[in-house]
Amino acid sequence: MSQSRYVPPHRGNTSFARPRGRGNGGFGGRWFPDQVSPSFRNDNFDISEKFDELEVIGEGENSGVINFDAYESVPVEVSGNNVPPPVNNSFGETELEEGLKRNIERCKYVKPTPIQRHAIPIASAGRDLMACAQTGSGKTAAFCFPIISGILSLKARSSSGLYSLPRGDGGGVAYPTALILAPTRELSSQIHDEAKKFAFQTGLKVVVCYGGAPAGHQLRNLERGVDILVATPGRLVDFIERERVSLSKIQYLALDEADRMLDMGFERQIRKIVQQMNMPPPGSRQTLLFSATFPTDIQKLAADFLTDYIFLSVGRVGSSTELIQQKVELVEDTDKRNYLMNLLHSQRGPGVNGKKPLTLVFVETKRGADNLHFWLSRNGFAATAIHGDKVQMERERALRSFKSGDTPVLVATDVASRGLDIPHVAHVINFDLPRDIDDYVHRIGRTGRAGKSGLATAFFSHQNIPIAKALVALLQEAKQEVPTWLRDYAQSSSQSDHSHRSHRYGGGKYGGRDFRNFTEPKADNNSYFGTNGNGYHAMEPYNTVTSHGIPSSFTGSSDNFSNAAFGGSYHYAGANTESYGGDHKVEGGALGYASVVPSGWD
DNA sequence: CAGTAGC
């Protein structure tokens, strides 16, 4: 086995060997003892100094030690054909390239999070993947590691003459090998920072492109060569149309916040980039989709981009949230400001290390953000605001000022709701609740990251009745207290989950279910479909899928299913992870069809 | 309807 070959990097002295890791990954430049994870309090003090010593690029804002205990008992669902087994307890077991492993070690990530344990072997095996995992549980590394490792091994082979991987061709056109797309500029920037750390001294070049910043600098970076391009859609399309970037050599495509990227407002751009800009088709590239939420209707859209993919869900979709204490208060619009003021006053005491606790306040509109920011400032609160009508410099300044604690209150629109890893956010306040419950999940996920606890307070007004039902379901799922009045609203409202998407959760609310398992017609003699109850069906996780051939009823029925594979599936509770494979039984038969064999990319 | 996203 490859793990016996793994040789820890030479500088791995034992004082490093303790669980620590990433939120969304990062180097611990600053680190504050974690009030809520006392189990690690005594052995973390040396993170930053060890780190700085290594000169590994800059300051990882998203530093942090993972409280692994918080993740030990999460449910996992995996389905698809021939699912590669997870690794257990260390990155040493993975088949990642040595250069990357060295950086992982430098990052002090000694132990993969659950999403990493499962996703890395799947992605390393070259499989397409649709993955759901809680906010703050380490998704960025989960897709970055296999991509970086994969490119490194391609290059290794290339030097022996097997592959030719063009980078800038001298004609001013950049040919990235991997493309990572994200829905906001700040998130792209964050992913870029992370990926650079992971690719440190490997020779790989990571470049980021997004709007609102001068194009010249980004273009110069592209000209110097790019292996991994991180981008937001608009600027990328611009560069492609100007023929400064070509996607014709793409072998890895990752969509972070994938459901967002395929939702209205982004879907067309993504389809254009992926399907109409010369990118190799599914089967000729590897596609990785990650998010904390993955509504059924979006899963169906996403299937267009994938081939014989594996669906992976770690923890309830839209949940991590047992770590986040959620409160819902009945506050009418006219009372919100006073209520907020009281809340902020009540938490004015010194926070971690004498810093004020950071509070992130979400509002519905850009104008609302400005108004509330102004009002807070006038009332003596050091606040700032971020939204899409601000110029990029202001956006970045606001974020920086919030992270540093200079302005411990940040008023934000949904521009800040997804992916941003801001350490030490103690409290997320939904001043205005979003219309979509998934947005709520992402917003509160700005706290309670990397296994730490957090607090989320929502102001529920009359206008929010449409999401009452979904909110109650979510609170129950996360084992939170549900106010009686809210339960009443939920029962009285005829609204189902959403105004126009009531079917989105298909067969299982928040279940992180693979839609292929409950929307497909049952295949005879394969009773495995539709057996997903609440229990954990103990299953043999791998080598269960051997059959081929797809029922004719599947084949031409829908574009959405053209690439889908229907295969084995397993669930288990995290309690079983340590003895993985020991106590699982085969769940049932499997069916699938021969996957498209990758046939090169040009 | 809001929000994100290029000049």
Coordinates of C-alpha atoms (C1' of nucleotides) in Angstrom, one line a residue:
Chain A
M1 CA 0.0 0.0 0.0
S2 CA 1.1 3.4 -0.7
Q3 CA 0.8 4.5 2.9
S4 CA 3.7 2.4 3.9
R5 CA 5.8 4.4 1.5
Y6 CA 4.9 7.7 3.0
V7 CA 7.8 9.3 4.7
P8 CA 7.0 12.2 6.8
P9 CA 9.0 15.3 5.9
H10 CA 12.2 15.6 7.8
R11 CA 11.2 18.5 9.8
G12 CA 8.3 16.7 11.2
N13 CA 9.4 16.8 14.8
T14 CA 6.9 15.4 17.2
S15 CA 5.8 18.7 18.6
F16 CA 4.0 19.2 15.3
A17 CA 2.2 16.0 15.5
R18 CA -1.1 17.0 17.0
P19 CA -4.4 17.6 15.5
R20 CA -4.6 20.9 14.0
G21 CA -5.7 21.9 10.7
R22 CA -7.7 24.2 8.8
G23 CA -10.9 25.9 8.7
N24 CA -10.8 26.6 5.1
G25 CA -7.2 25.9 5.6
G26 CA -4.7 28.3 6.4
F27 CA -1.6 29.1 8.2
G28 CA -1.7 30.3 11.6
G29 CA -0.3 33.7 11.5
R30 CA -2.4 34.9 14.3
W31 CA -4.0 32.5 16.6
F32 CA -6.1 33.0 19.6
P33 CA -6.7 30.4 22.2
D34 CA -10.1 29.0 21.5
Q35 CA -12.5 29.7 24.2
V36 CA -14.9 27.1 23.1
S37 CA -12.5 24.2 22.4
P38 CA -10.8 23.9 25.7
S39 CA -9.5 20.5 24.7
F40 CA -7.0 22.1 22.6
R41 CA -6.2 25.1 24.5
N42 CA -3.1 24.0 26.1
D43 CA -1.2 22.8 23.1
N44 CA -1.8 25.3 20.5
F45 CA 0.4 28.1 21.5
D46 CA 3.2 27.3 19.2
I47 CA 1.3 27.3 15.9
S48 CA 2.1 30.7 14.7
E49 CA 5.7 30.7 15.6
K50 CA 6.4 27.4 14.0
F51 CA 4.6 28.6 11.1
D52 CA 6.4 31.9 10.6
E53 CA 9.6 30.1 10.8
L54 CA 8.7 28.3 7.7
E55 CA 8.2 31.3 5.5
V56 CA 5.3 29.7 4.0
I57 CA 3.7 32.6 2.4
G58 CA 2.0 35.3 4.3
E59 CA -0.7 35.4 6.7
G60 CA -3.5 32.8 6.6
E61 CA -6.3 34.7 8.1
N62 CA -8.2 31.5 8.3
S63 CA -6.0 29.9 10.7
G64 CA -7.3 27.7 13.3
V65 CA -7.2 24.4 15.0
I66 CA -9.9 22.0 14.1
N67 CA -11.9 20.7 17.0
F68 CA -12.1 17.2 15.5
D69 CA -14.4 16.0 18.2
A70 CA -17.1 18.1 16.7
Y71 CA -16.9 16.1 13.5
E72 CA -16.5 12.6 14.8
S73 CA -20.1 11.5 14.6
V74 CA -21.4 13.0 11.4
P75 CA -23.4 10.9 9.0
V76 CA -21.9 10.3 5.7
E77 CA -23.6 9.3 2.5
V78 CA -21.7 8.2 -0.6
S79 CA -23.2 6.9 -3.8
G80 CA -21.9 6.1 -7.2
N81 CA -20.0 3.4 -9.0
N82 CA -17.0 1.8 -7.5
V83 CA -16.5 4.3 -4.8
P84 CA -12.8 4.6 -3.6
P85 CA -12.5 4.0 0.1
P86 CA -11.8 6.9 2.4
V87 CA -8.5 7.3 4.3
N88 CA -8.6 7.1 8.0
N89 CA -6.5 9.3 10.1
S90 CA -3.7 11.0 8.3
F91 CA -2.8 12.6 5.0
G92 CA 0.0 10.1 4.9
E93 CA -2.5 7.5 3.8
T94 CA -3.5 9.5 0.8
E95 CA -1.8 9.2 -2.5
L96 CA -1.0 12.9 -2.7
E97 CA 2.3 14.0 -4.2
E98 CA 5.2 14.4 -1.8
G99 CA 5.6 18.1 -2.4
L100 CA 2.1 18.7 -1.5
K101 CA 2.3 16.5 1.6
R102 CA 5.2 18.6 2.7
N103 CA 3.1 21.7 2.5
I104 CA 0.2 19.9 4.3
E105 CA 2.7 19.1 7.0
R106 CA 3.8 22.7 7.1
C107 CA 0.3 23.7 7.5
K108 CA 0.0 21.5 10.5
Y109 CA -2.8 19.6 9.0
V110 CA -2.0 16.2 10.5
K111 CA -5.5 14.8 10.3
P112 CA -8.0 15.2 7.5
T113 CA -11.5 16.3 8.2
P114 CA -14.3 13.9 7.3
I115 CA -15.0 15.6 4.0
Q116 CA -11.3 15.4 3.2
R117 CA -11.0 11.8 4.2
H118 CA -13.7 10.9 1.7
A119 CA -13.2 13.4 -1.1
I120 CA -9.5 13.2 -1.5
P121 CA -9.4 9.5 -2.4
I122 CA -12.3 9.9 -4.8
A123 CA -10.9 12.9 -6.5
S124 CA -7.4 11.4 -6.6
A125 CA -8.8 8.4 -8.3
G126 CA -9.8 10.7 -11.1
R127 CA -13.5 10.6 -10.4
D128 CA -16.1 13.3 -10.8
L129 CA -17.6 14.4 -7.6
M130 CA -20.5 16.2 -6.2
A131 CA -19.8 16.9 -2.6
C132 CA -21.7 18.4 0.3
A133 CA -20.2 19.3 3.6
Q134 CA -20.9 21.6 6.4
T135 CA -19.7 25.2 6.3
G136 CA -16.3 25.5 7.8
S137 CA -15.4 21.8 7.5
G138 CA -12.5 22.0 5.1
K139 CA -13.9 21.9 1.6
T140 CA -11.3 24.1 0.0
A141 CA -8.5 21.8 0.8
A142 CA -10.6 18.9 -0.2
F143 CA -10.7 20.0 -3.8
C144 CA -7.3 21.8 -3.9
F145 CA -5.2 18.9 -2.7
P146 CA -6.2 16.4 -5.5
I147 CA -6.0 19.1 -8.1
I148 CA -2.5 20.1 -7.1
S149 CA -1.4 16.6 -6.7
G150 CA -2.8 15.6 -10.0
I151 CA -1.1 18.3 -11.8
L152 CA 2.2 17.5 -10.1
S153 CA 2.0 13.9 -11.2
L154 CA 1.1 15.0 -14.7
K155 CA 4.2 17.2 -14.8
A156 CA 6.3 14.4 -13.4
R157 CA 5.2 12.2 -16.3
S158 CA 5.5 15.1 -18.7
S159 CA 9.2 15.4 -17.9
S160 CA 9.6 11.8 -19.0
G161 CA 8.1 12.7 -22.2
L162 CA 4.6 11.3 -21.8
Y163 CA 2.7 14.5 -21.5
S164 CA 3.1 18.0 -22.8
L165 CA 1.4 20.5 -20.7
P166 CA 1.6 23.9 -22.3
R167 CA 1.6 26.9 -20.0
G168 CA 1.7 30.3 -21.6
D169 CA 2.6 29.7 -25.2
G170 CA 4.5 32.9 -25.7
G171 CA 1.7 34.3 -27.8
G172 CA 0.0 35.8 -24.8
V173 CA -2.5 33.1 -24.4
A174 CA -2.6 31.3 -21.0
Y175 CA -3.6 27.6 -20.9
P176 CA -4.5 26.7 -17.3
T177 CA -4.7 23.0 -16.4
A178 CA -7.2 23.6 -13.6
L179 CA -10.0 26.1 -13.3
I180 CA -11.6 26.9 -10.0
L181 CA -14.7 29.1 -10.1
A182 CA -16.3 30.9 -7.2
P183 CA -19.3 33.3 -6.9
T184 CA -17.6 36.3 -5.3
R185 CA -14.3 38.1 -5.8
E186 CA -13.4 37.9 -2.1
L187 CA -14.0 34.1 -2.1
S188 CA -11.9 33.8 -5.3
S189 CA -9.1 35.7 -3.6
Q190 CA -9.3 33.5 -0.5
I191 CA -9.2 30.3 -2.5
H192 CA -6.2 31.7 -4.4
D193 CA -4.4 32.4 -1.2
E194 CA -5.0 28.9 0.1
A195 CA -4.1 27.2 -3.2
K196 CA -0.8 29.2 -3.3
K197 CA 0.1 27.9 0.2
F198 CA -0.7 24.4 -0.8
A199 CA 1.4 24.7 -4.0
F200 CA 4.3 26.4 -2.2
Q201 CA 7.6 25.4 -3.8
T202 CA 6.1 22.9 -6.0
G203 CA 6.6 25.0 -9.1
L204 CA 2.9 25.2 -9.8
K205 CA 1.5 28.6 -10.6
V206 CA -1.7 29.7 -9.2
V207 CA -3.3 32.9 -10.6
V208 CA -6.6 34.6 -9.7
C209 CA -8.8 36.8 -12.0
Y210 CA -11.8 38.8 -10.9
G211 CA -13.5 42.0 -11.7
G212 CA -13.2 45.3 -10.0
A213 CA -9.4 45.1 -10.0
P214 CA -7.1 46.3 -12.7
A215 CA -6.9 43.7 -15.5
G216 CA -3.3 44.5 -16.3
H217 CA -1.8 42.9 -13.3
Q218 CA -3.9 39.8 -13.7
L219 CA -2.9 39.5 -17.3
R220 CA 0.8 39.8 -16.5
N221 CA 0.4 37.0 -14.0
L222 CA -1.3 34.9 -16.6
E223 CA 1.5 35.5 -19.1
R224 CA 4.1 34.3 -16.6
G225 CA 2.3 30.9 -16.8
V226 CA -0.6 29.4 -15.0
D227 CA -1.4 25.9 -13.8
I228 CA -4.4 26.7 -11.6
L229 CA -6.7 29.6 -12.4
V230 CA -9.1 30.8 -9.8
A231 CA -11.7 33.1 -11.1
T232 CA -15.1 34.7 -10.9
P233 CA -17.2 34.2 -14.0
G234 CA -17.3 37.7 -15.5
R235 CA -13.6 38.5 -15.7
L236 CA -12.8 35.0 -16.9
V237 CA -15.3 35.4 -19.8
D238 CA -13.8 38.7 -20.6
F239 CA -10.2 37.3 -20.7
I240 CA -11.4 34.3 -22.8
E241 CA -13.1 36.6 -25.3
R242 CA -10.0 38.7 -25.5
E243 CA -8.1 35.5 -26.2
R244 CA -5.8 35.9 -23.2
V245 CA -7.0 32.7 -21.7
S246 CA -7.9 29.4 -23.3
L247 CA -9.7 26.6 -21.6
S248 CA -8.8 24.0 -24.1
K249 CA -6.2 22.4 -21.9
I250 CA -8.4 22.2 -18.8
Q251 CA -8.2 18.9 -17.0
Y252 CA -9.7 19.9 -13.7
L253 CA -12.8 22.0 -13.1
A254 CA -13.9 22.8 -9.7
L255 CA -17.0 24.9 -8.7
D256 CA -16.9 26.1 -5.2
E257 CA -20.4 27.0 -3.9
A258 CA -21.5 24.9 -6.8
D259 CA -25.2 25.3 -6.1
R260 CA -24.8 29.0 -6.2
M261 CA -22.9 28.9 -9.4
L262 CA -25.7 27.0 -11.0
D263 CA -28.5 29.0 -9.6
M264 CA -30.3 31.7 -11.6
G265 CA -28.1 34.6 -12.2
F266 CA -25.0 32.4 -12.7
E267 CA -26.1 29.4 -14.5
R268 CA -25.9 31.0 -18.0
Q269 CA -22.4 32.2 -17.4
I270 CA -21.3 28.9 -16.1
R271 CA -22.8 27.0 -19.0
K272 CA -21.1 29.4 -21.4
I273 CA -17.7 28.9 -19.7
V274 CA -18.0 25.2 -19.3
Q275 CA -19.9 24.2 -22.5
Q276 CA -19.2 26.9 -25.0
M277 CA -15.7 28.1 -24.5
N278 CA -13.6 25.2 -25.7
M279 CA -13.3 23.4 -22.4
P280 CA -12.9 19.6 -22.8
P281 CA -16.2 17.9 -22.2
P282 CA -17.1 15.7 -19.2
G283 CA -15.1 12.6 -19.4
S284 CA -12.2 14.4 -20.8
R285 CA -11.8 16.5 -17.8
Q286 CA -12.4 15.9 -14.1
T287 CA -15.1 18.0 -12.5
L288 CA -15.5 18.6 -8.8
L289 CA -18.5 20.4 -7.3
F290 CA -18.6 21.5 -3.7
S291 CA -21.0 23.2 -1.5
A292 CA -22.7 23.1 1.9
T293 CA -26.1 23.0 0.3
F294 CA -27.2 21.2 -2.8
P295 CA -30.8 21.4 -3.6
T296 CA -32.3 18.7 -5.8
D297 CA -33.1 20.8 -8.7
I298 CA -29.6 22.1 -8.8
Q299 CA -28.2 18.6 -8.6
K300 CA -30.1 17.8 -11.7
L301 CA -28.6 20.8 -13.5
A302 CA -25.2 19.9 -12.3
A303 CA -25.4 16.4 -13.7
D304 CA -24.8 17.9 -17.1
F305 CA -21.3 18.8 -16.1
L306 CA -20.4 15.4 -14.7
T307 CA -19.6 11.9 -15.8
D308 CA -20.2 8.8 -13.7
Y309 CA -19.9 10.9 -10.7
I310 CA -19.9 10.1 -7.0
F311 CA -22.2 11.9 -4.7
L312 CA -20.7 12.5 -1.3
S313 CA -22.4 14.1 1.7
V314 CA -20.8 14.6 5.0
G315 CA -23.1 15.8 7.7
R316 CA -26.6 16.9 7.1
V317 CA -26.7 19.3 4.2
G318 CA -27.3 22.7 5.6
S319 CA -26.3 21.7 9.1
S320 CA -22.9 21.7 10.7
T321 CA -25.0 23.8 12.8
E322 CA -25.1 21.8 16.0
L323 CA -22.0 23.8 16.6
I324 CA -23.8 27.0 16.1
Q325 CA -26.3 28.0 18.6
Q326 CA -29.2 29.4 16.7
K327 CA -31.8 31.8 18.1
V328 CA -34.8 33.2 16.4
E329 CA -36.5 36.3 17.8
L330 CA -39.7 37.8 16.8
V331 CA -38.8 41.3 15.9
E332 CA -40.8 43.5 13.6
D333 CA -39.0 45.7 11.1
T334 CA -39.5 48.9 13.1
D335 CA -38.0 47.4 16.2
K336 CA -35.0 45.8 14.6
R337 CA -32.5 48.6 15.2
N338 CA -33.3 48.9 18.8
Y339 CA -33.1 45.2 19.2
L340 CA -29.8 45.1 17.4
M341 CA -28.4 47.9 19.6
N342 CA -29.3 45.9 22.7
L343 CA -27.7 42.8 21.4
L344 CA -24.5 44.7 20.5
H345 CA -24.4 46.4 23.9
S346 CA -24.8 43.1 25.7
Q347 CA -21.7 41.6 24.0
R348 CA -19.5 44.6 24.4
G349 CA -17.2 43.0 26.9
P350 CA -13.8 41.9 25.9
G351 CA -13.8 39.0 23.5
V352 CA -11.0 36.7 22.7
N353 CA -7.6 38.0 23.8
G354 CA -9.0 41.4 24.6
K355 CA -10.4 41.8 21.2
K356 CA -14.1 42.6 20.8
P357 CA -16.1 39.7 19.5
L358 CA -16.8 40.0 15.8
T359 CA -20.4 40.4 14.8
L360 CA -21.5 39.9 11.2
V361 CA -24.9 41.4 10.4
F362 CA -26.7 40.4 7.3
V363 CA -29.3 42.5 5.6
E364 CA -31.3 42.0 2.4
T365 CA -30.3 45.0 0.3
K366 CA -27.2 47.0 -0.5
R367 CA -29.0 50.1 0.4
G368 CA -30.1 48.6 3.7
A369 CA -26.5 47.8 4.4
D370 CA -25.4 51.4 3.9
N371 CA -28.3 52.7 6.0
L372 CA -27.6 50.3 8.9
H373 CA -23.9 51.0 8.7
F374 CA -24.5 54.7 8.9
W375 CA -26.9 54.4 11.7
L376 CA -24.6 52.2 13.7
S377 CA -21.7 54.5 13.2
R378 CA -23.8 57.5 14.3
N379 CA -24.7 55.5 17.4
G380 CA -21.1 54.9 18.4
F381 CA -20.5 51.4 17.1
A382 CA -17.3 50.8 15.2
A383 CA -19.0 49.3 12.1
T384 CA -18.3 49.0 8.4
A385 CA -20.2 47.6 5.5
I386 CA -19.7 45.4 2.5
H387 CA -21.9 45.0 -0.6
G388 CA -21.7 44.8 -4.4
D389 CA -22.2 48.5 -5.0
K390 CA -19.0 49.4 -3.3
V391 CA -15.8 49.6 -5.3
Q392 CA -13.5 46.7 -4.8
M393 CA -11.1 48.7 -2.7
E394 CA -13.8 49.6 -0.3
R395 CA -15.0 46.0 -0.1
E396 CA -11.5 44.7 0.7
R397 CA -10.9 47.5 3.2
A398 CA -14.2 46.7 5.0
L399 CA -13.3 43.0 5.2
R400 CA -9.8 43.7 6.4
S401 CA -11.0 46.2 9.0
F402 CA -13.5 43.7 10.2
K403 CA -11.1 40.8 10.4
S404 CA -8.6 42.9 12.3
G405 CA -11.2 43.9 14.8
D406 CA -10.8 47.6 14.1
T407 CA -14.5 47.6 13.2
P408 CA -15.9 44.6 15.0
V409 CA -19.3 45.0 13.4
L410 CA -19.7 44.2 9.7
V411 CA -23.0 44.9 7.9
A412 CA -23.2 42.8 4.8
T413 CA -25.4 41.6 2.0
D414 CA -25.1 38.1 0.6
V415 CA -21.8 39.0 -1.0
A416 CA -20.4 37.9 2.3
S417 CA -22.6 34.9 2.9
R418 CA -20.7 32.2 1.2
G419 CA -17.3 30.7 1.7
L420 CA -15.5 33.5 3.4
D421 CA -13.4 32.2 6.3
I422 CA -13.3 34.9 8.8
P423 CA -11.7 33.8 12.1
H424 CA -13.3 34.7 15.3
V425 CA -16.7 35.6 14.1
A426 CA -18.6 35.1 17.4
H427 CA -22.0 36.1 16.3
V428 CA -24.0 36.2 13.0
I429 CA -27.1 38.3 13.1
N430 CA -29.7 37.9 10.4
F431 CA -31.1 41.4 10.7
D432 CA -33.2 40.6 7.6
L433 CA -33.8 36.9 7.0
P434 CA -33.1 35.7 3.5
R435 CA -35.9 34.3 1.4
D436 CA -34.1 31.1 0.8
I437 CA -33.3 28.8 3.6
D438 CA -30.0 27.7 2.0
D439 CA -28.8 31.3 2.2
Y440 CA -29.5 31.2 5.9
V441 CA -27.4 28.1 6.2
H442 CA -24.5 29.7 4.5
R443 CA -24.8 33.0 6.4
I444 CA -24.7 31.4 9.8
G445 CA -21.9 29.3 8.6
R446 CA -19.6 32.3 8.8
T447 CA -19.4 31.4 12.5
G448 CA -18.8 28.0 14.1
R449 CA -16.0 27.1 11.8
A450 CA -13.4 24.5 12.1
G451 CA -15.2 22.8 14.9
K452 CA -15.6 25.9 17.0
S453 CA -18.9 27.0 18.4
G454 CA -20.8 30.1 17.3
L455 CA -23.9 32.1 17.9
A456 CA -26.5 33.0 15.3
T457 CA -29.5 35.3 16.0
A458 CA -32.3 35.9 13.5
F459 CA -34.8 38.7 13.5
F460 CA -38.0 37.1 12.3
S461 CA -40.6 39.5 11.1
H462 CA -44.0 39.2 9.6
Q463 CA -42.4 39.2 6.2
N464 CA -40.5 36.1 6.9
I465 CA -43.5 33.8 7.3
P466 CA -42.8 32.1 4.0
I467 CA -39.6 30.5 5.3
A468 CA -41.0 29.6 8.7
K469 CA -41.5 26.0 7.8
A470 CA -38.1 25.5 6.4
L471 CA -36.6 27.3 9.3
V472 CA -38.3 25.1 11.8
A473 CA -37.2 22.0 10.0
L474 CA -33.6 23.3 9.9
L475 CA -33.6 24.1 13.6
Q476 CA -34.9 20.7 14.5
E477 CA -32.3 19.1 12.3
A478 CA -29.6 21.0 14.1
K479 CA -31.2 20.2 17.5
Q480 CA -32.0 23.7 18.3
E481 CA -34.8 25.1 20.3
V482 CA -37.8 26.1 18.2
P483 CA -39.9 28.9 19.6
T484 CA -43.6 28.1 19.9
W485 CA -44.6 31.1 18.0
L486 CA -42.4 30.1 15.1
R487 CA -43.8 26.6 15.1
D488 CA -47.3 28.1 15.0
Y489 CA -46.3 30.2 12.0
A490 CA -44.8 27.2 10.3
Q491 CA -48.0 25.2 10.8
S492 CA -50.4 27.9 9.8
S493 CA -48.5 28.9 6.7
S494 CA -49.6 27.1 3.6
Q495 CA -46.2 27.7 2.1
S496 CA -44.1 24.6 1.8
D497 CA -40.4 25.2 1.8
H498 CA -40.0 27.9 -0.7
S499 CA -42.1 30.0 -2.9
H500 CA -41.0 28.5 -6.2
R501 CA -38.9 25.6 -5.3
S502 CA -40.8 23.4 -3.0
H503 CA -39.6 20.3 -4.7
R504 CA -36.0 21.1 -4.2
Y505 CA -35.5 18.8 -1.3
G506 CA -37.1 16.0 -3.1
G507 CA -37.2 12.9 -1.0
G508 CA -35.2 14.2 2.0
K509 CA -35.1 17.5 3.7
Y510 CA -31.6 18.7 4.4
G511 CA -30.5 15.1 4.0
G512 CA -27.7 15.7 1.6
R513 CA -29.3 13.0 -0.6
D514 CA -28.1 12.1 -4.0
F515 CA -31.1 12.9 -6.1
R516 CA -30.3 9.9 -8.2
N517 CA -31.3 7.7 -5.3
F518 CA -34.8 9.0 -4.9
T519 CA -36.0 10.5 -8.2
E520 CA -35.2 7.6 -10.4
P521 CA -37.6 4.8 -11.2
K522 CA -36.9 1.7 -9.2
A523 CA -35.0 -0.9 -11.1
D524 CA -36.3 -4.3 -10.7
N525 CA -34.3 -6.6 -8.6
N526 CA -32.4 -3.7 -7.3
S527 CA -34.3 -2.8 -4.3
Y528 CA -31.6 -0.5 -3.2
F529 CA -33.3 2.6 -4.5
G530 CA -35.7 4.1 -2.2
T531 CA -34.4 2.4 0.9
N532 CA -32.9 5.5 2.3
G533 CA -34.7 5.8 5.5
N534 CA -33.3 7.4 8.5
G535 CA -31.3 4.6 9.7
Y536 CA -27.8 4.0 8.7
H537 CA -27.9 1.2 6.3
A538 CA -24.7 -0.5 7.1
M539 CA -23.1 -1.2 3.8
E540 CA -20.0 -2.4 2.3
P541 CA -18.6 0.8 1.0
Y542 CA -16.7 -0.4 -2.0
N543 CA -16.4 -3.0 -4.6
T544 CA -20.1 -3.4 -4.6
V545 CA -20.8 -2.2 -8.0
T546 CA -20.1 -4.5 -10.8
S547 CA -23.0 -4.5 -13.0
H548 CA -23.3 -2.5 -16.2
G549 CA -26.0 -1.6 -18.5
I550 CA -28.6 1.0 -17.8
P551 CA -32.3 0.4 -17.9
S552 CA -33.7 1.8 -21.1
S553 CA -36.1 3.9 -19.1
F554 CA -33.1 5.9 -18.0
T555 CA -31.2 6.4 -21.1
G556 CA -33.0 8.9 -23.2
S557 CA -35.3 10.3 -20.6
S558 CA -33.6 13.4 -19.7
D559 CA -30.4 15.3 -20.5
N560 CA -29.9 15.5 -16.9
F561 CA -29.3 11.9 -16.6
S562 CA -27.2 11.3 -19.6
N563 CA -24.1 11.3 -17.6
A564 CA -25.4 10.0 -14.4
A565 CA -24.3 6.7 -13.1
F566 CA -26.4 4.7 -10.7
G567 CA -24.4 2.6 -8.4
G568 CA -23.6 1.5 -5.0
S569 CA -24.2 3.6 -2.0
Y570 CA -23.3 3.5 1.6
H571 CA -24.0 5.4 4.7
Y572 CA -22.5 5.2 8.1
A573 CA -22.3 7.1 11.2
G574 CA -19.0 8.7 12.0
A575 CA -18.8 6.5 15.1
N576 CA -18.0 3.7 12.7
T577 CA -15.3 5.5 10.8
E578 CA -12.5 4.3 12.9
S579 CA -13.4 0.7 12.2
Y580 CA -14.3 1.5 8.7
G581 CA -14.9 -1.5 6.6
G582 CA -15.1 -3.7 9.5
D583 CA -18.8 -3.6 10.3
H584 CA -20.5 -2.8 7.1
K585 CA -22.7 -5.0 5.1
V586 CA -23.6 -4.8 1.5
E587 CA -26.7 -2.7 1.2
G588 CA -28.0 -4.0 -2.0
G589 CA -27.4 -4.6 -5.6
A590 CA -26.2 -1.9 -7.9
L591 CA -26.7 -0.9 -11.3
G592 CA -24.9 1.4 -13.5
Y593 CA -23.6 1.7 -16.9
A594 CA -20.2 1.7 -18.4
S595 CA -18.8 5.1 -17.8
V596 CA -17.4 7.2 -20.6
V597 CA -13.7 6.5 -20.8
P598 CA -11.7 9.6 -20.7
S599 CA -10.2 10.0 -24.2
G600 CA -7.8 12.9 -24.0
W601 CA -8.7 16.5 -24.1
D602 CA -8.3 17.8 -27.5
Chain B
dC1 C1' -38.1 41.0 -5.9
dA2 C1' -33.1 40.8 -3.7
dG3 C1' -28.1 39.3 -4.2
dT4 C1' -23.5 37.9 -7.1
dA5 C1' -20.8 38.9 -11.8
dG6 C1' -16.8 42.7 -17.0
dC7 C1' -15.5 46.1 -19.4

